[in-house]
Coordinates of C-alpha atoms in Angstrom, one line a residue:
X280 CA -12.1 0.0 -17.4
X281 CA -13.8 -1.6 -20.4
X282 CA -13.2 -5.4 -20.6
X283 CA -14.4 -5.7 -24.2
X284 CA -11.4 -7.7 -25.2
X285 CA -11.3 -11.5 -24.8
X286 CA -8.4 -12.3 -22.6
X287 CA -6.4 -15.3 -23.8
X288 CA -4.7 -17.3 -21.1
X289 CA -2.6 -20.4 -21.4
X290 CA -3.9 -23.4 -19.4
X291 CA -1.8 -24.5 -16.4
X292 CA -0.2 -27.8 -16.9
X293 CA 1.3 -28.3 -13.4
X294 CA 0.6 -27.3 -9.9
X295 CA 4.0 -25.5 -9.7
X296 CA 3.2 -23.3 -12.6
X297 CA -0.2 -22.5 -11.0
X298 CA 1.4 -21.5 -7.7
X299 CA 4.0 -19.4 -9.4
X300 CA 1.4 -17.6 -11.5
X301 CA -0.8 -17.0 -8.4
X302 CA 2.2 -15.5 -6.5
X303 CA 3.0 -13.3 -9.5
X304 CA -0.5 -12.0 -9.8
X305 CA -0.6 -11.3 -6.1
X306 CA 2.6 -9.4 -6.3
X307 CA 1.3 -7.3 -9.2
X308 CA -1.8 -6.4 -7.1
X309 CA 0.4 -5.3 -4.2
X310 CA 2.4 -3.0 -6.5
X311 CA -0.7 -1.5 -8.0
X312 CA -2.2 -0.9 -4.6
X313 CA 1.0 0.6 -3.3
X314 CA 0.9 3.1 -6.2
X315 CA -2.8 3.9 -6.2
X316 CA -3.4 4.3 -2.5
X317 CA -1.0 7.3 -1.9
X318 CA -2.2 8.9 -5.1
X319 CA -5.7 8.5 -3.9
X320 CA -5.1 10.3 -0.6
X321 CA -3.2 13.2 -2.2
X322 CA -5.9 13.6 -4.9
X323 CA -8.8 13.6 -2.3
X324 CA -7.0 16.1 -0.1
X325 CA -6.3 18.4 -3.0
X326 CA -9.9 18.1 -4.3
X327 CA -11.2 19.1 -0.8
X328 CA -8.8 22.0 -0.8
X329 CA -10.2 23.2 -4.1
X330 CA -13.8 22.7 -3.0
X331 CA -13.2 24.7 0.2
X332 CA -11.7 27.6 -1.7
X333 CA -14.5 27.5 -4.2
X334 CA -17.1 27.6 -1.4
X335 CA -15.4 30.3 0.5
X336 CA -15.2 33.0 -2.1
X337 CA -14.1 31.5 -5.5
X338 CA -17.4 30.1 -6.6
X339 CA -17.7 32.9 -9.2
X340 CA -14.9 31.2 -11.2
X341 CA -17.4 28.6 -12.4
X342 CA -20.1 31.0 -13.5
X343 CA -18.5 31.5 -17.0
X344 CA -19.7 29.0 -19.5
X345 CA -16.1 28.0 -20.4
X346 CA -15.5 26.7 -16.8
X347 CA -18.6 24.6 -16.4
X348 CA -17.0 21.5 -17.7
X349 CA -14.2 21.8 -15.1
X350 CA -16.8 21.8 -12.3
X351 CA -18.4 18.6 -13.7
X352 CA -15.0 16.9 -14.1
X353 CA -13.9 17.8 -10.6
X354 CA -17.2 16.4 -9.1
X355 CA -16.9 13.2 -11.1
X356 CA -13.3 12.8 -10.2
X357 CA -14.0 13.2 -6.5
X358 CA -16.8 10.7 -6.6
X359 CA -14.8 8.1 -8.5
X360 CA -11.6 8.5 -6.4
X361 CA -13.4 8.5 -3.1
X362 CA -15.8 5.5 -3.8
X363 CA -15.2 3.5 -6.9
X364 CA -11.4 3.5 -6.7
X365 CA -11.7 2.2 -3.1
X366 CA -13.7 -0.7 -4.5
X367 CA -10.9 -1.5 -6.9
X368 CA -8.3 -1.2 -4.0
X369 CA -10.3 -3.6 -2.0
X370 CA -10.0 -6.2 -4.8
X371 CA -6.3 -5.5 -5.1
X372 CA -5.8 -6.0 -1.4
X373 CA -7.7 -9.3 -1.1
X374 CA -7.8 -10.7 -4.7
X375 CA -11.5 -11.2 -4.4
X376 CA -14.4 -8.8 -5.2
X377 CA -16.4 -8.3 -2.0
X378 CA -19.2 -8.6 -1.3
X379 CA -19.2 -11.5 -3.7
X380 CA -22.8 -11.2 -5.0
X381 CA -24.2 -10.8 -8.5
X382 CA -25.9 -7.6 -7.6
X383 CA -22.7 -6.0 -6.4
X384 CA -20.9 -7.1 -9.5
X385 CA -23.5 -5.6 -11.7
X386 CA -23.4 -2.3 -9.7
X387 CA -19.5 -2.4 -9.8
X388 CA -19.5 -2.6 -13.6
X389 CA -22.2 0.0 -14.0
X390 CA -20.5 2.4 -11.6
X391 CA -17.1 2.0 -13.3
X392 CA -18.4 2.4 -16.8
X393 CA -20.7 5.3 -15.9
X394 CA -18.0 7.4 -14.2
X395 CA -15.4 6.8 -16.9
X396 CA -18.0 7.5 -19.5
X397 CA -19.1 10.8 -18.0
X398 CA -15.6 12.3 -17.8
X399 CA -14.7 11.1 -21.3
X400 CA -17.9 12.3 -23.0
X401 CA -17.9 15.6 -21.2
X402 CA -14.3 16.1 -22.4
X403 CA -15.5 15.0 -25.9
X404 CA -18.2 17.6 -26.0
X405 CA -16.0 20.3 -24.5
X406 CA -13.4 19.8 -27.2
X407 CA -16.2 20.6 -29.8
X408 CA -17.8 23.4 -27.8
X409 CA -14.5 25.2 -27.4
X410 CA -14.7 26.0 -31.1
X411 CA -18.0 27.7 -30.6
X412 CA -16.8 29.6 -27.6
X413 CA -13.7 30.9 -29.4
X414 CA -15.1 31.5 -33.0
X415 CA -18.8 32.0 -32.4
X416 CA -18.9 33.2 -28.8
X417 CA -21.6 35.9 -29.6
X418 CA -24.1 33.2 -30.4
X419 CA -24.1 31.8 -26.8
X420 CA -25.1 35.2 -25.4
X421 CA -28.7 34.4 -26.4
X422 CA -30.4 32.5 -23.6
X423 CA -32.1 29.9 -25.9
X424 CA -28.9 29.3 -27.9
X425 CA -26.9 28.9 -24.7
X426 CA -29.4 26.3 -23.5
X427 CA -29.4 24.5 -26.8
X428 CA -25.7 24.5 -27.5
X429 CA -24.3 24.4 -24.0
X430 CA -26.5 23.2 -21.2
X431 CA -28.4 20.5 -23.1
X432 CA -25.2 18.9 -24.6
X433 CA -23.5 19.0 -21.3
X434 CA -26.4 17.3 -19.6
X435 CA -26.6 14.7 -22.3
X436 CA -22.8 14.1 -21.9
X437 CA -23.4 13.4 -18.2
X438 CA -26.5 11.3 -18.5
X439 CA -25.5 9.2 -21.6
X440 CA -23.1 6.7 -20.0
X441 CA -25.1 5.9 -16.9
X442 CA -28.2 5.5 -19.1
X443 CA -26.8 3.3 -21.8
X444 CA -24.8 1.1 -19.4
X445 CA -27.8 0.9 -17.0
X446 CA -29.8 -0.6 -19.9
X447 CA -27.1 -3.1 -21.0
X448 CA -26.2 -4.2 -17.5
X449 CA -29.5 -4.3 -15.7
X450 CA -32.2 -4.6 -18.4
X451 CA -30.6 -6.3 -21.4
X452 CA -31.6 -10.0 -21.4
X453 CA -28.5 -12.2 -21.0
X454 CA -26.9 -14.4 -18.3
X455 CA -23.9 -13.1 -16.4
X456 CA -21.2 -15.5 -15.4
X457 CA -19.4 -13.6 -12.7
X458 CA -15.9 -14.5 -11.5
X459 CA -15.3 -12.9 -8.1
X460 CA -11.5 -13.5 -8.4
X461 CA -11.3 -11.0 -11.3
X462 CA -11.6 -7.3 -11.2
X463 CA -15.1 -6.1 -12.0
X464 CA -16.1 -9.8 -11.8
X465 CA -15.1 -10.0 -15.5
X466 CA -17.2 -8.4 -18.2
X467 CA -21.0 -8.1 -18.3
X468 CA -22.8 -10.6 -20.4
X469 CA -23.8 -8.1 -23.1
X470 CA -20.2 -8.3 -24.3
X471 CA -20.9 -11.9 -25.3
X472 CA -22.8 -10.4 -28.3
X473 CA -19.6 -9.6 -30.3
X474 CA -21.3 -7.1 -32.6
X475 CA -23.0 -5.3 -29.8
X476 CA -19.7 -5.2 -27.8
X477 CA -17.8 -3.8 -30.8
X478 CA -20.4 -1.1 -31.5
X479 CA -20.6 -0.1 -27.8
X480 CA -16.8 0.0 -27.6
X481 CA -16.4 2.1 -30.7
X482 CA -19.2 4.5 -29.8
X483 CA -18.3 5.0 -26.2
X484 CA -14.5 4.8 -26.2
X485 CA -12.8 4.9 -29.6
X486 CA -14.8 7.7 -31.3
X487 CA -14.8 10.1 -28.2
X488 CA -11.0 9.5 -27.6
X489 CA -9.9 10.1 -31.1
X490 CA -12.4 12.9 -31.6
X491 CA -10.8 14.7 -28.6
X492 CA -7.4 14.5 -30.3
X493 CA -8.7 15.6 -33.7
X494 CA -10.8 18.5 -32.3
X495 CA -7.8 19.8 -30.3
X496 CA -5.5 19.7 -33.3
X497 CA -8.0 21.5 -35.5
X498 CA -8.4 24.1 -32.7
X499 CA -4.7 24.8 -32.5
X500 CA -4.6 25.3 -36.3
X501 CA -7.6 27.6 -36.2
X502 CA -6.4 29.7 -33.3
X503 CA -2.9 30.0 -34.9
X504 CA -4.4 31.2 -38.2
X505 CA -6.7 33.6 -36.4
X506 CA -3.8 35.0 -34.4
X507 CA -2.0 35.8 -37.6
X508 CA -4.8 38.1 -38.7
X509 CA -3.7 41.7 -37.8
X510 CA -7.3 42.8 -37.5
X511 CA -8.0 40.5 -34.5
X512 CA -8.7 42.2 -31.2
X513 CA -5.6 41.8 -29.0
X514 CA -7.7 41.3 -25.9
X515 CA -9.9 38.7 -27.6
X516 CA -6.8 36.9 -29.0
X517 CA -5.3 36.6 -25.5
X518 CA -8.6 35.2 -24.2
X519 CA -8.8 32.7 -27.1
X520 CA -5.2 31.5 -26.3
X521 CA -6.1 31.2 -22.7
X522 CA -9.2 29.0 -23.4
X523 CA -7.1 26.9 -25.9
X524 CA -4.4 26.3 -23.4
X525 CA -6.9 25.4 -20.7
X526 CA -8.5 22.8 -23.0
X527 CA -5.2 21.4 -24.2
X528 CA -3.9 20.9 -20.7
X529 CA -7.0 18.9 -19.5
X530 CA -7.6 17.0 -22.7
X531 CA -3.9 16.0 -22.8
X532 CA -4.4 14.2 -19.5
X533 CA -7.3 12.2 -21.1
X534 CA -5.4 11.4 -24.3
X535 CA -2.2 10.3 -22.5
X536 CA -4.1 7.6 -20.6
X537 CA -7.0 6.8 -23.0
X538 CA -5.1 6.4 -26.3
X539 CA -2.9 3.4 -25.3
X540 CA -5.9 1.3 -24.5
X541 CA -7.8 2.6 -27.5
X542 CA -5.0 1.9 -30.0
X543 CA -4.2 -1.5 -28.6
X544 CA -7.9 -2.3 -28.6
X545 CA -8.3 -1.4 -32.3
X546 CA -5.3 -3.6 -33.2
X547 CA -6.7 -6.5 -31.1
X548 CA -10.1 -6.3 -32.7
X549 CA -9.1 -6.0 -36.3
X550 CA -5.5 -7.3 -36.7
X551 CA -4.1 -9.4 -33.8
X552 CA -6.3 -10.5 -30.9
X553 CA -3.3 -11.1 -28.6
X554 CA -1.4 -7.9 -29.3
X555 CA 0.0 -6.6 -26.0
X556 CA -2.8 -8.4 -24.2
X557 CA -0.9 -8.8 -20.9
X558 CA 0.2 -5.2 -21.0
X559 CA -3.3 -4.0 -21.6
X560 CA -4.8 -6.2 -18.9
X561 CA -2.1 -5.4 -16.2
X562 CA -1.1 -1.8 -17.1
X563 CA -3.3 0.0 -19.6
X564 CA -6.6 -0.7 -17.8
X565 CA -5.2 0.7 -14.6
X566 CA -3.8 3.9 -16.3
X567 CA -7.4 5.1 -16.7
X568 CA -7.6 5.7 -12.9
X569 CA -4.8 8.2 -13.1
X570 CA -6.9 10.5 -15.1
X571 CA -9.2 11.0 -12.1
X572 CA -6.2 11.0 -9.7
X573 CA -4.4 13.8 -11.5
X574 CA -7.4 15.7 -12.7
X575 CA -7.7 18.0 -9.6
X576 CA -4.1 19.2 -10.0
X577 CA -4.5 19.8 -13.8
X578 CA -7.8 21.7 -13.3
X579 CA -6.1 23.8 -10.6
X580 CA -3.3 24.7 -13.0
X581 CA -5.8 25.5 -15.7
X582 CA -7.6 28.1 -13.4
X583 CA -5.1 30.9 -12.9
X584 CA -7.8 33.0 -11.2
X585 CA -8.2 30.3 -8.5
X586 CA -4.4 30.2 -8.0
X587 CA -4.2 33.9 -7.6
X588 CA -7.0 34.0 -5.1
X589 CA -5.5 31.3 -3.1
X590 CA -2.1 33.1 -3.1
X591 CA -3.9 36.3 -1.9
X592 CA -5.6 34.3 0.9
X593 CA -2.2 32.9 2.0
X594 CA -0.6 36.4 1.9
X595 CA -3.5 37.8 4.0
X596 CA -3.1 34.9 6.5
X597 CA 0.6 35.5 6.7
X598 CA 0.0 39.2 7.2
X599 CA -2.4 38.5 10.0
X600 CA 0.0 36.2 11.7
X601 CA 2.8 38.8 11.4
X602 CA 0.6 41.4 13.0
X603 CA -0.4 39.0 15.7
X604 CA 3.2 38.3 16.5
X605 CA 4.0 42.0 16.7
X606 CA 1.1 42.6 19.1
X607 CA 2.2 39.7 21.2
X608 CA 5.7 41.1 21.5
X609 CA 4.5 44.5 22.4
X610 CA 2.2 43.2 25.1
X611 CA 4.8 40.9 26.6
X612 CA 6.0 42.1 30.1
X613 CA 9.5 43.6 30.3
X614 CA 11.8 41.4 32.4
X615 CA 13.7 43.2 35.1
X616 CA 17.2 42.2 36.0

């Protein structure tokens, strides 16, 4: 969640209006909590299910370069859903950020921004790298090129957001005015520098989000044109389609939930500051959490090898149970009448 927009709120002119607004806000928090909590439980259980299958035999699925980003996204999703989302749910339950201390608010903001930034920037780089994997895959077979064009960019994508927000939240000289009755205790003080806030917002949200969309559209066009070439190897063409579909499935999840807040943010910054401000604050900001909640399911679908191995394990387990039942029946004593 990136509170880079100045929220405009009308002043309360009466105690009755204040009470009604408080009750309405509390009701909104309860609805959000009722939606997020069951999704959190299901997401965590499914993530653990995937991790267990990976540990017990499917770890080879993540050896190919094309699947490394999925491993990073799954780990980031699990960390955010199991820890940071619980911090958000605590606020939704009580209406107060607890513990109500400046250091916790600073950490809350850094943790939120870092985790969202990691997943977004990893997806951003993956959308670009997929062009290399499909159309220049031979180049990554050289160890130094694989290091230069795969591992280093992936590491930078993971380290960028925690580093940049660590500087702006903990080191940048400004005075925070935390409000413990607001989610994330309101925005960090570096957003008070409007130019810095806009640049940070454009570089860390708008450019990656729209670049993901553009890179995916170009990829679809290139793969389609390449498939029309009769000289293309059929096996390679199927592999290219598979990698394209895998990327489109996961990137679509990011675009569905990131584009609304990105588009409304652009309109608010450059056209109308109050455009859909209530919808953005009460709906769009919370949609970002559904990326991490749904990510394990989407990643599972994008790994058909993992699905087939799990099905094989289930069949073997069912076969063992059937054999056990037959042995039990054969060993059961015959009843004499």
